[in-house]
Amino acid sequence: MVENHIAARGIRSALVLDAMQSVPREAFVPDHFRELTYRDAPLPIAEEQTISQPYIVALMTEALMLKGGEKVLEIGTGSGYAAAVLAQIAGEVYSVERIRELANTAAALLSELGYSNVHVQHSDGTRGWEDHAPYEAIVVTAGGPEVPDSLKSQLEIGGRLVIPVGSNRQLQQLVRVTRVSKLDYKSEFIADVRFVPLVGEQGWSASDEA
Ligand code: SAH
């Protein structure tokens, strides 16, 4: 899968390719979808959420420009798969999930698989995770209407935030926001993407959930 879908589509970072190679994706996929594990596609998990498509996980991880050992914040733990990929590269991964059952299941699985550098919290990730800020990198794996100010403010100077943003709940543009100085940020377009909605105080409201 890594050779056919990930490297073939242009992911060049050796750190990212190695991390994708090391994480056992099957452990994060529900039993009844196991035979589809190594297709390059998103798959359903519990609570109407999805485990992201491998290529997109690789693309987002590469866009964070990690060198290894960083403190990273992930919003949208879901299955825990992307957190595991990040944990192969980063020093510590802080991951926030708004659905309690998913947070609990992912935390248990990650610990069972030995990812002791991933810390999962159940809360609204549009507010970030202030206790451990600032972060060298932040990745959001759900799509919001705009870039949450809390996340921008929890970036270290020089830090990168990769997030799908769009005025439509299902269709977004993946962007990288870099904190250039205390008050200045620059934004770059990466790709058109399709994520589940980011629901929270600085995201979409839960009442009009699709
Ligand atoms: N990274 C995950 C992808 C999960 S899909 C994986 O690899 O499996 C996106 C996740 O974001 C869903 O689990 C959803 O519940 C969660 N989410 C949506 N809005 C959120 C918010 N405001 N805070 C934290 N998690 C959120």
Coordinates of C-alpha atoms and ligand atoms in Angstrom, one line a residue:
M1 CA 0.0 0.0 0.0
V2 CA 2.7 2.4 0.9
E3 CA 4.6 1.9 -2.4
N4 CA 1.5 1.8 -4.6
H5 CA -0.6 4.5 -3.2
I6 CA 1.5 6.7 -1.0
A7 CA 4.9 7.0 -2.6
A8 CA 3.4 6.7 -6.1
R9 CA 1.3 9.7 -5.4
G10 CA 4.2 11.9 -4.5
I11 CA 4.9 11.6 -0.8
R12 CA 8.6 11.9 -0.6
S13 CA 9.5 12.3 3.1
A14 CA 11.3 9.2 4.3
L15 CA 10.1 9.9 7.9
V16 CA 6.5 9.8 6.7
L17 CA 6.9 6.7 4.5
D18 CA 8.6 4.8 7.3
A19 CA 5.9 5.8 9.7
M20 CA 3.2 4.7 7.3
Q21 CA 5.1 1.4 6.9
S22 CA 5.3 0.8 10.6
V23 CA 1.7 1.4 11.8
P24 CA -0.5 -1.7 11.6
R25 CA -3.6 0.0 9.9
E26 CA -5.6 -3.2 10.4
A27 CA -5.7 -2.7 14.1
F28 CA -7.6 0.5 13.7
V29 CA -10.2 -0.8 11.2
P30 CA -13.4 -2.4 12.5
D31 CA -13.4 -6.3 12.0
H32 CA -16.1 -6.3 9.3
F33 CA -14.0 -3.9 7.0
R34 CA -10.7 -5.7 7.6
E35 CA -10.4 -7.0 4.0
L36 CA -10.5 -3.3 2.8
T37 CA -7.8 -2.2 5.2
Y38 CA -5.1 -1.7 2.6
R39 CA -7.2 0.0 -0.1
D40 CA -6.4 3.7 -0.2
A41 CA -9.8 4.7 1.0
P42 CA -11.4 6.1 4.1
L43 CA -13.5 3.5 6.1
P44 CA -16.4 3.8 8.6
I45 CA -15.6 3.5 12.3
A46 CA -18.1 3.8 15.2
E47 CA -20.4 6.9 15.8
E48 CA -20.7 7.6 12.0
Q49 CA -17.1 8.8 11.8
T50 CA -14.3 7.6 9.5
I51 CA -10.7 6.5 9.6
S52 CA -8.9 8.7 7.1
Q53 CA -7.6 7.5 3.7
P54 CA -3.9 6.5 4.1
Y55 CA -2.8 8.9 1.3
I56 CA -4.4 11.8 3.0
V57 CA -2.9 10.9 6.4
A58 CA 0.5 10.8 4.7
L59 CA -0.1 14.1 2.9
M60 CA -1.2 15.9 6.1
T61 CA 1.7 14.4 8.1
E62 CA 4.2 15.5 5.4
A63 CA 2.7 19.0 5.3
L64 CA 3.5 19.4 9.0
M65 CA 7.2 19.3 8.0
L66 CA 8.3 17.3 11.1
K67 CA 11.9 16.5 11.7
G68 CA 11.3 14.1 14.6
G69 CA 10.8 14.6 18.3
E70 CA 8.3 17.5 18.2
K71 CA 5.3 18.1 20.4
V72 CA 2.2 17.8 18.1
L73 CA -1.5 18.4 18.7
E74 CA -4.1 16.4 16.7
I75 CA -7.8 17.4 16.7
G76 CA -10.1 14.4 15.9
T77 CA -8.6 11.2 17.3
G78 CA -11.2 9.0 15.7
S79 CA -9.8 5.5 15.4
G80 CA -6.3 6.7 16.6
Y81 CA -4.7 5.7 13.3
A82 CA -3.3 9.2 12.3
A83 CA -2.2 9.7 16.0
A84 CA -0.2 6.4 15.7
V85 CA 1.4 7.6 12.4
L86 CA 2.3 10.9 14.1
A87 CA 3.7 9.1 17.2
Q88 CA 6.2 7.3 15.0
I89 CA 7.8 10.7 14.2
A90 CA 6.9 13.1 16.9
G91 CA 8.1 13.2 20.5
E92 CA 4.7 13.6 22.1
V93 CA 1.3 13.6 20.5
Y94 CA -1.7 15.2 22.2
S95 CA -4.9 14.2 20.6
V96 CA -8.4 15.5 21.3
E97 CA -11.7 13.8 20.4
R98 CA -15.2 15.2 21.0
I99 CA -17.0 11.8 21.0
R100 CA -16.3 10.1 24.4
E101 CA -16.6 6.5 23.1
L102 CA -14.1 7.1 20.3
A103 CA -11.7 8.8 22.7
N104 CA -11.8 5.9 25.1
T105 CA -11.5 3.2 22.5
A106 CA -8.6 4.9 20.7
A107 CA -6.8 5.6 24.0
A108 CA -7.1 1.9 25.0
L109 CA -6.0 0.6 21.6
L110 CA -3.0 3.0 21.3
S111 CA -1.8 2.0 24.7
E112 CA -2.2 -1.7 23.9
L113 CA -0.1 -1.2 20.8
G114 CA 2.6 0.4 22.8
Y115 CA 2.1 4.1 21.7
S116 CA 3.0 5.5 25.1
N117 CA 3.7 8.9 23.7
V118 CA 0.1 9.5 22.6
H119 CA -2.2 11.3 25.1
V120 CA -5.9 11.3 24.3
Q121 CA -8.4 13.8 25.8
H122 CA -12.2 13.9 25.4
S123 CA -13.2 17.5 24.8
D124 CA -14.0 20.1 22.1
G125 CA -10.8 20.3 20.1
T126 CA -11.7 23.6 18.4
R127 CA -10.4 25.1 21.7
G128 CA -7.2 23.2 21.4
W129 CA -5.4 21.7 24.4
E130 CA -4.0 24.7 26.3
D131 CA -2.2 22.8 29.0
H132 CA 0.5 21.5 26.7
A133 CA 0.7 24.5 24.3
P134 CA 2.6 25.8 22.4
Y135 CA 2.9 23.1 19.7
E136 CA 5.4 22.9 16.9
A137 CA 2.7 21.3 14.7
I138 CA -1.1 21.0 14.9
V139 CA -3.2 18.8 12.6
V140 CA -7.0 18.8 12.4
T141 CA -8.6 15.7 10.9
A142 CA -12.2 17.2 10.5
G143 CA -13.3 20.1 8.4
G144 CA -14.4 23.4 9.9
P145 CA -15.8 26.7 8.5
E146 CA -12.7 28.6 9.4
V147 CA -9.4 28.2 11.2
P148 CA -10.1 28.3 15.0
D149 CA -8.3 31.2 16.7
S150 CA -7.5 29.0 19.7
L151 CA -5.5 26.7 17.5
K152 CA -3.6 29.5 15.9
S153 CA -2.7 30.9 19.3
Q154 CA -1.5 27.5 20.5
L155 CA 1.1 27.3 17.7
E156 CA 4.7 28.1 18.5
I157 CA 6.3 30.8 16.4
G158 CA 7.5 28.9 13.3
G159 CA 4.8 26.2 14.0
R160 CA 2.5 24.7 11.3
L161 CA -1.2 24.1 11.5
V162 CA -2.7 21.8 8.8
I163 CA -6.5 21.9 8.6
P164 CA -9.3 21.3 6.2
V165 CA -11.4 24.5 5.9
G166 CA -14.5 25.2 3.8
S167 CA -17.9 26.9 3.7
N168 CA -19.5 23.5 2.9
R169 CA -19.7 20.9 5.7
Q170 CA -18.4 18.0 3.6
L171 CA -16.0 19.6 1.2
Q172 CA -12.9 21.5 2.2
Q173 CA -9.5 22.9 1.1
L174 CA -6.6 21.6 3.0
V175 CA -4.4 24.5 4.1
R176 CA -1.2 24.9 6.1
V177 CA -1.1 27.9 8.4
T178 CA 2.4 28.9 9.6
R179 CA 2.9 31.2 12.5
V180 CA 5.5 33.6 11.2
S181 CA 5.7 35.8 14.2
K182 CA 3.6 36.5 17.3
L183 CA 0.9 38.3 15.3
D184 CA 1.5 37.1 11.7
Y185 CA 0.4 33.9 10.0
K186 CA 0.7 32.8 6.4
S187 CA -1.6 30.4 4.7
E188 CA -0.9 28.0 1.9
F189 CA -3.3 25.8 -0.1
I190 CA -2.4 22.1 -0.2
A191 CA -5.3 20.2 -1.8
D192 CA -9.1 19.8 -2.1
V193 CA -10.3 17.3 0.5
R194 CA -13.4 15.7 2.0
F195 CA -13.6 15.3 5.8
V196 CA -16.3 14.8 8.3
P197 CA -17.4 18.1 9.9
L198 CA -15.4 19.7 12.8
V199 CA -18.2 20.2 15.4
G200 CA -17.6 22.6 18.3
E201 CA -17.5 26.1 19.6
Q202 CA -15.2 27.3 16.8
G203 CA -16.5 24.8 14.3
W204 CA -19.9 23.8 12.9
S205 CA -22.8 23.6 15.4
A206 CA -24.0 20.1 16.5
S207 CA -27.7 21.0 15.9
D208 CA -27.4 21.1 12.1
E209 CA -25.2 18.0 12.0
A210 CA -25.5 16.3 8.6
Ligands
SAH1 N1 -7.6 11.0 12.7 C1 -8.7 10.1 12.6 C2 -9.8 10.6 11.7 C3 -11.1 10.6 12.4 S1 -12.5 11.4 11.6 C4 -8.3 8.7 12.2 O1 -7.1 8.5 11.8 O2 -9.1 7.7 12.4 C5 -12.5 13.0 12.4 C6 -12.8 12.9 13.9 O3 -12.9 14.2 14.4 C7 -14.1 12.2 14.3 O4 -13.8 11.2 15.2 C8 -14.9 13.3 15.0 O5 -15.7 12.9 16.1 C9 -13.8 14.2 15.5 N2 -14.2 15.6 15.7 C10 -15.1 16.4 15.1 N3 -15.2 17.6 15.7 C11 -14.3 17.6 16.7 C12 -13.9 18.6 17.7 N4 -14.4 19.8 17.8 N5 -13.0 18.2 18.6 C13 -12.4 17.0 18.6 N6 -12.7 16.0 17.7 C14 -13.7 16.3 16.8

